[in-house]
Amino acid sequence: MSDFYCKVINPRDPAAGEVNAIFPHELTLHYYKYLPVRYENLRAAKFVLENVAIIFSGVREYNGGGWCYCGRPPQWYVRPGKIEDFPQDMVFTVYMNPNYRIYECRAEASADDDPRRPVDWQNRYGGVVWTNIS
């Protein structure tokens, strides 16, 4: 098998167009074998990457760089075979390194000041690089 690629807004230069985000084969296979709900939620991650609400920079404290794409998928998997509407008080986050390789995706509680952002976003990220204004 090989990596899966998904076109995303270029976080280095949003006006420049798109780049390929990479779902590494190793990550996908690990989720498939050992974490079936996380594997199914790769669909939610892809939805967020293609319908992003906000992109943060500076997500890696010890290994500089990387981004967090945030959004709200319409649905997600909560346990094997069980799909539900995505909760209003949560945001789905997709984390990638400076080489656009995804290393984490998960639901997080939304911030009180902006439901498109995760809790404590001011202290967790280096800054906002792009916001969907539509």
JSON list of C-alpha atoms in Angstrom, two decimals:
[
{"chain": "A", "resi": 1, "resn": "MET", "atom": "CA", "xyz": [0.00, 0.00, 0.00]},
{"chain": "A", "resi": 2, "resn": "SER", "atom": "CA", "xyz": [0.98, 3.61, -0.29]},
{"chain": "A", "resi": 3, "resn": "ASP", "atom": "CA", "xyz": [0.31, 6.95, 1.32]},
{"chain": "A", "resi": 4, "resn": "PHE", "atom": "CA", "xyz": [-2.99, 8.74, 0.66]},
{"chain": "A", "resi": 5, "resn": "TYR", "atom": "CA", "xyz": [-2.87, 12.33, -0.56]},
{"chain": "A", "resi": 6, "resn": "CYS", "atom": "CA", "xyz": [-5.47, 15.05, -0.05]},
{"chain": "A", "resi": 7, "resn": "LYS", "atom": "CA", "xyz": [-5.38, 18.54, -1.60]},
{"chain": "A", "resi": 8, "resn": "VAL", "atom": "CA", "xyz": [-5.41, 21.27, 1.08]},
{"chain": "A", "resi": 9, "resn": "ILE", "atom": "CA", "xyz": [-4.94, 25.01, 1.30]},
{"chain": "A", "resi": 10, "resn": "ASN", "atom": "CA", "xyz": [-1.22, 25.76, 1.36]},
{"chain": "A", "resi": 11, "resn": "PRO", "atom": "CA", "xyz": [-0.57, 26.83, 4.97]},
{"chain": "A", "resi": 12, "resn": "ARG", "atom": "CA", "xyz": [2.74, 28.50, 4.02]},
{"chain": "A", "resi": 13, "resn": "ASP", "atom": "CA", "xyz": [1.01, 30.71, 1.45]},
{"chain": "A", "resi": 14, "resn": "PRO", "atom": "CA", "xyz": [-2.79, 30.33, 1.33]},
{"chain": "A", "resi": 15, "resn": "ALA", "atom": "CA", "xyz": [-3.06, 32.59, -1.74]},
{"chain": "A", "resi": 16, "resn": "ALA", "atom": "CA", "xyz": [-0.67, 30.34, -3.68]},
{"chain": "A", "resi": 17, "resn": "GLY", "atom": "CA", "xyz": [-3.12, 27.48, -4.03]},
{"chain": "A", "resi": 18, "resn": "GLU", "atom": "CA", "xyz": [-3.04, 23.95, -2.75]},
{"chain": "A", "resi": 19, "resn": "VAL", "atom": "CA", "xyz": [-0.53, 21.38, -1.58]},
{"chain": "A", "resi": 20, "resn": "ASN", "atom": "CA", "xyz": [-0.85, 17.66, -0.91]},
{"chain": "A", "resi": 21, "resn": "ALA", "atom": "CA", "xyz": [-1.39, 16.67, 2.70]},
{"chain": "A", "resi": 22, "resn": "ILE", "atom": "CA", "xyz": [-0.23, 13.13, 3.30]},
{"chain": "A", "resi": 23, "resn": "PHE", "atom": "CA", "xyz": [-2.00, 10.46, 5.30]},
{"chain": "A", "resi": 24, "resn": "PRO", "atom": "CA", "xyz": [1.00, 8.17, 5.89]},
{"chain": "A", "resi": 25, "resn": "HIS", "atom": "CA", "xyz": [0.43, 4.53, 5.13]},
{"chain": "A", "resi": 26, "resn": "GLU", "atom": "CA", "xyz": [1.93, 3.53, 8.49]},
{"chain": "A", "resi": 27, "resn": "LEU", "atom": "CA", "xyz": [-0.57, 5.70, 10.39]},
{"chain": "A", "resi": 28, "resn": "THR", "atom": "CA", "xyz": [-3.54, 4.50, 8.34]},
{"chain": "A", "resi": 29, "resn": "LEU", "atom": "CA", "xyz": [-2.53, 0.86, 8.74]},
{"chain": "A", "resi": 30, "resn": "HIS", "atom": "CA", "xyz": [-1.99, 1.27, 12.50]},
{"chain": "A", "resi": 31, "resn": "TYR", "atom": "CA", "xyz": [-5.45, 2.78, 12.90]},
{"chain": "A", "resi": 32, "resn": "TYR", "atom": "CA", "xyz": [-6.97, 0.07, 10.72]},
{"chain": "A", "resi": 33, "resn": "LYS", "atom": "CA", "xyz": [-5.39, -2.77, 12.71]},
{"chain": "A", "resi": 34, "resn": "TYR", "atom": "CA", "xyz": [-5.65, -1.45, 16.25]},
{"chain": "A", "resi": 35, "resn": "LEU", "atom": "CA", "xyz": [-7.97, 1.58, 16.44]},
{"chain": "A", "resi": 36, "resn": "PRO", "atom": "CA", "xyz": [-11.00, 1.00, 14.19]},
{"chain": "A", "resi": 37, "resn": "VAL", "atom": "CA", "xyz": [-12.91, 4.09, 15.31]},
{"chain": "A", "resi": 38, "resn": "ARG", "atom": "CA", "xyz": [-9.90, 6.33, 14.64]},
{"chain": "A", "resi": 39, "resn": "TYR", "atom": "CA", "xyz": [-9.54, 4.62, 11.25]},
{"chain": "A", "resi": 40, "resn": "GLU", "atom": "CA", "xyz": [-13.16, 5.40, 10.36]},
{"chain": "A", "resi": 41, "resn": "ASN", "atom": "CA", "xyz": [-12.69, 8.99, 11.55]},
{"chain": "A", "resi": 42, "resn": "LEU", "atom": "CA", "xyz": [-10.05, 9.50, 8.87]},
{"chain": "A", "resi": 43, "resn": "ARG", "atom": "CA", "xyz": [-13.13, 10.35, 6.79]},
{"chain": "A", "resi": 44, "resn": "ALA", "atom": "CA", "xyz": [-13.87, 13.20, 9.20]},
{"chain": "A", "resi": 45, "resn": "ALA", "atom": "CA", "xyz": [-10.22, 14.30, 8.93]},
{"chain": "A", "resi": 46, "resn": "LYS", "atom": "CA", "xyz": [-10.43, 14.37, 5.14]},
{"chain": "A", "resi": 47, "resn": "PHE", "atom": "CA", "xyz": [-13.65, 16.38, 5.33]},
{"chain": "A", "resi": 48, "resn": "VAL", "atom": "CA", "xyz": [-11.98, 18.93, 7.63]},
{"chain": "A", "resi": 49, "resn": "LEU", "atom": "CA", "xyz": [-8.95, 19.23, 5.37]},
{"chain": "A", "resi": 50, "resn": "GLU", "atom": "CA", "xyz": [-11.21, 19.90, 2.39]},
{"chain": "A", "resi": 51, "resn": "ASN", "atom": "CA", "xyz": [-13.58, 22.21, 4.32]},
{"chain": "A", "resi": 52, "resn": "VAL", "atom": "CA", "xyz": [-11.25, 23.84, 6.81]},
{"chain": "A", "resi": 53, "resn": "ALA", "atom": "CA", "xyz": [-12.53, 26.64, 9.06]},
{"chain": "A", "resi": 54, "resn": "ILE", "atom": "CA", "xyz": [-9.18, 27.80, 10.45]},
{"chain": "A", "resi": 55, "resn": "ILE", "atom": "CA", "xyz": [-5.49, 26.88, 10.15]},
{"chain": "A", "resi": 56, "resn": "PHE", "atom": "CA", "xyz": [-3.02, 27.37, 13.00]},
{"chain": "A", "resi": 57, "resn": "SER", "atom": "CA", "xyz": [0.76, 27.39, 12.73]},
{"chain": "A", "resi": 58, "resn": "GLY", "atom": "CA", "xyz": [3.37, 26.52, 15.31]},
{"chain": "A", "resi": 59, "resn": "VAL", "atom": "CA", "xyz": [1.90, 23.34, 16.74]},
{"chain": "A", "resi": 60, "resn": "ARG", "atom": "CA", "xyz": [5.13, 21.55, 17.58]},
{"chain": "A", "resi": 61, "resn": "GLU", "atom": "CA", "xyz": [6.80, 22.87, 20.70]},
{"chain": "A", "resi": 62, "resn": "TYR", "atom": "CA", "xyz": [9.96, 20.78, 20.47]},
{"chain": "A", "resi": 63, "resn": "ASN", "atom": "CA", "xyz": [10.13, 20.15, 16.71]},
{"chain": "A", "resi": 64, "resn": "GLY", "atom": "CA", "xyz": [9.36, 23.53, 15.19]},
{"chain": "A", "resi": 65, "resn": "GLY", "atom": "CA", "xyz": [6.74, 23.98, 12.52]},
{"chain": "A", "resi": 66, "resn": "GLY", "atom": "CA", "xyz": [3.61, 22.16, 11.58]},
{"chain": "A", "resi": 67, "resn": "TRP", "atom": "CA", "xyz": [-0.03, 23.10, 11.36]},
{"chain": "A", "resi": 68, "resn": "CYS", "atom": "CA", "xyz": [-3.43, 22.34, 12.80]},
{"chain": "A", "resi": 69, "resn": "TYR", "atom": "CA", "xyz": [-6.45, 22.38, 10.48]},
{"chain": "A", "resi": 70, "resn": "CYS", "atom": "CA", "xyz": [-9.75, 22.78, 12.33]},
{"chain": "A", "resi": 71, "resn": "GLY", "atom": "CA", "xyz": [-13.31, 22.22, 11.22]},
{"chain": "A", "resi": 72, "resn": "ARG", "atom": "CA", "xyz": [-16.59, 20.50, 11.91]},
{"chain": "A", "resi": 73, "resn": "PRO", "atom": "CA", "xyz": [-17.49, 17.39, 9.96]},
{"chain": "A", "resi": 74, "resn": "PRO", "atom": "CA", "xyz": [-21.21, 16.67, 9.74]},
{"chain": "A", "resi": 75, "resn": "GLN", "atom": "CA", "xyz": [-20.77, 13.23, 11.32]},
{"chain": "A", "resi": 76, "resn": "TRP", "atom": "CA", "xyz": [-18.19, 11.06, 13.02]},
{"chain": "A", "resi": 77, "resn": "TYR", "atom": "CA", "xyz": [-17.74, 7.56, 14.38]},
{"chain": "A", "resi": 78, "resn": "VAL", "atom": "CA", "xyz": [-18.16, 7.15, 18.12]},
{"chain": "A", "resi": 79, "resn": "ARG", "atom": "CA", "xyz": [-17.69, 3.36, 18.28]},
{"chain": "A", "resi": 80, "resn": "PRO", "atom": "CA", "xyz": [-17.51, 0.56, 15.72]},
{"chain": "A", "resi": 81, "resn": "GLY", "atom": "CA", "xyz": [-20.56, 0.72, 13.47]},
{"chain": "A", "resi": 82, "resn": "LYS", "atom": "CA", "xyz": [-22.01, 3.80, 15.25]},
{"chain": "A", "resi": 83, "resn": "ILE", "atom": "CA", "xyz": [-22.12, 7.13, 13.41]},
{"chain": "A", "resi": 84, "resn": "GLU", "atom": "CA", "xyz": [-23.52, 10.26, 15.05]},
{"chain": "A", "resi": 85, "resn": "ASP", "atom": "CA", "xyz": [-23.82, 13.94, 14.26]},
{"chain": "A", "resi": 86, "resn": "PHE", "atom": "CA", "xyz": [-20.68, 15.79, 15.25]},
{"chain": "A", "resi": 87, "resn": "PRO", "atom": "CA", "xyz": [-21.22, 17.53, 18.64]},
{"chain": "A", "resi": 88, "resn": "GLN", "atom": "CA", "xyz": [-21.80, 21.29, 18.64]},
{"chain": "A", "resi": 89, "resn": "ASP", "atom": "CA", "xyz": [-19.35, 21.82, 21.51]},
{"chain": "A", "resi": 90, "resn": "MET", "atom": "CA", "xyz": [-16.41, 20.17, 19.74]},
{"chain": "A", "resi": 91, "resn": "VAL", "atom": "CA", "xyz": [-14.06, 20.84, 16.84]},
{"chain": "A", "resi": 92, "resn": "PHE", "atom": "CA", "xyz": [-12.19, 18.24, 14.79]},
{"chain": "A", "resi": 93, "resn": "THR", "atom": "CA", "xyz": [-8.46, 18.90, 14.51]},
{"chain": "A", "resi": 94, "resn": "VAL", "atom": "CA", "xyz": [-5.96, 17.51, 12.00]},
{"chain": "A", "resi": 95, "resn": "TYR", "atom": "CA", "xyz": [-2.27, 17.94, 12.80]},
{"chain": "A", "resi": 96, "resn": "MET", "atom": "CA", "xyz": [0.52, 17.80, 10.22]},
{"chain": "A", "resi": 97, "resn": "ASN", "atom": "CA", "xyz": [4.25, 18.31, 10.34]},
{"chain": "A", "resi": 98, "resn": "PRO", "atom": "CA", "xyz": [6.24, 20.79, 8.17]},
{"chain": "A", "resi": 99, "resn": "ASN", "atom": "CA", "xyz": [6.39, 18.15, 5.41]},
{"chain": "A", "resi": 100, "resn": "TYR", "atom": "CA", "xyz": [2.55, 18.01, 5.29]},
{"chain": "A", "resi": 101, "resn": "ARG", "atom": "CA", "xyz": [2.47, 14.52, 6.84]},
{"chain": "A", "resi": 102, "resn": "ILE", "atom": "CA", "xyz": [-0.50, 14.01, 9.13]},
{"chain": "A", "resi": 103, "resn": "TYR", "atom": "CA", "xyz": [0.42, 12.58, 12.51]},
{"chain": "A", "resi": 104, "resn": "GLU", "atom": "CA", "xyz": [-2.76, 13.13, 14.56]},
{"chain": "A", "resi": 105, "resn": "CYS", "atom": "CA", "xyz": [-6.45, 13.83, 14.10]},
{"chain": "A", "resi": 106, "resn": "ARG", "atom": "CA", "xyz": [-9.07, 13.99, 16.83]},
{"chain": "A", "resi": 107, "resn": "ALA", "atom": "CA", "xyz": [-12.09, 15.77, 18.26]},
{"chain": "A", "resi": 108, "resn": "GLU", "atom": "CA", "xyz": [-11.38, 18.42, 20.87]},
{"chain": "A", "resi": 109, "resn": "ALA", "atom": "CA", "xyz": [-13.56, 20.65, 23.03]},
{"chain": "A", "resi": 110, "resn": "SER", "atom": "CA", "xyz": [-14.37, 24.01, 21.43]},
{"chain": "A", "resi": 111, "resn": "ALA", "atom": "CA", "xyz": [-13.20, 27.29, 22.89]},
{"chain": "A", "resi": 112, "resn": "ASP", "atom": "CA", "xyz": [-15.83, 29.45, 24.56]},
{"chain": "A", "resi": 113, "resn": "ASP", "atom": "CA", "xyz": [-14.74, 32.52, 22.56]},
{"chain": "A", "resi": 114, "resn": "ASP", "atom": "CA", "xyz": [-14.92, 30.81, 19.13]},
{"chain": "A", "resi": 115, "resn": "PRO", "atom": "CA", "xyz": [-16.47, 27.37, 18.54]},
{"chain": "A", "resi": 116, "resn": "ARG", "atom": "CA", "xyz": [-14.25, 26.89, 15.44]},
{"chain": "A", "resi": 117, "resn": "ARG", "atom": "CA", "xyz": [-11.15, 26.79, 17.66]},
{"chain": "A", "resi": 118, "resn": "PRO", "atom": "CA", "xyz": [-10.06, 24.26, 20.29]},
{"chain": "A", "resi": 119, "resn": "VAL", "atom": "CA", "xyz": [-9.86, 25.15, 23.97]},
{"chain": "A", "resi": 120, "resn": "ASP", "atom": "CA", "xyz": [-6.75, 27.17, 24.94]},
{"chain": "A", "resi": 121, "resn": "TRP", "atom": "CA", "xyz": [-5.89, 27.85, 21.30]},
{"chain": "A", "resi": 122, "resn": "GLN", "atom": "CA", "xyz": [-4.15, 31.11, 22.29]},
{"chain": "A", "resi": 123, "resn": "ASN", "atom": "CA", "xyz": [-1.50, 29.21, 24.26]},
{"chain": "A", "resi": 124, "resn": "ARG", "atom": "CA", "xyz": [-1.23, 26.07, 22.14]},
{"chain": "A", "resi": 125, "resn": "TYR", "atom": "CA", "xyz": [-0.37, 27.48, 18.72]},
{"chain": "A", "resi": 126, "resn": "GLY", "atom": "CA", "xyz": [1.98, 30.02, 17.21]},
{"chain": "A", "resi": 127, "resn": "GLY", "atom": "CA", "xyz": [-0.73, 31.88, 15.33]},
{"chain": "A", "resi": 128, "resn": "VAL", "atom": "CA", "xyz": [-3.55, 31.81, 12.80]},
{"chain": "A", "resi": 129, "resn": "VAL", "atom": "CA", "xyz": [-2.41, 31.52, 9.17]},
{"chain": "A", "resi": 130, "resn": "TRP", "atom": "CA", "xyz": [-5.82, 31.31, 7.50]},
{"chain": "A", "resi": 131, "resn": "THR", "atom": "CA", "xyz": [-9.48, 31.68, 8.42]},
{"chain": "A", "resi": 132, "resn": "ASN", "atom": "CA", "xyz": [-12.51, 30.81, 6.30]},
{"chain": "A", "resi": 133, "resn": "ILE", "atom": "CA", "xyz": [-14.59, 33.98, 6.11]},
{"chain": "A", "resi": 134, "resn": "SER", "atom": "CA", "xyz": [-17.53, 32.54, 4.17]}
]
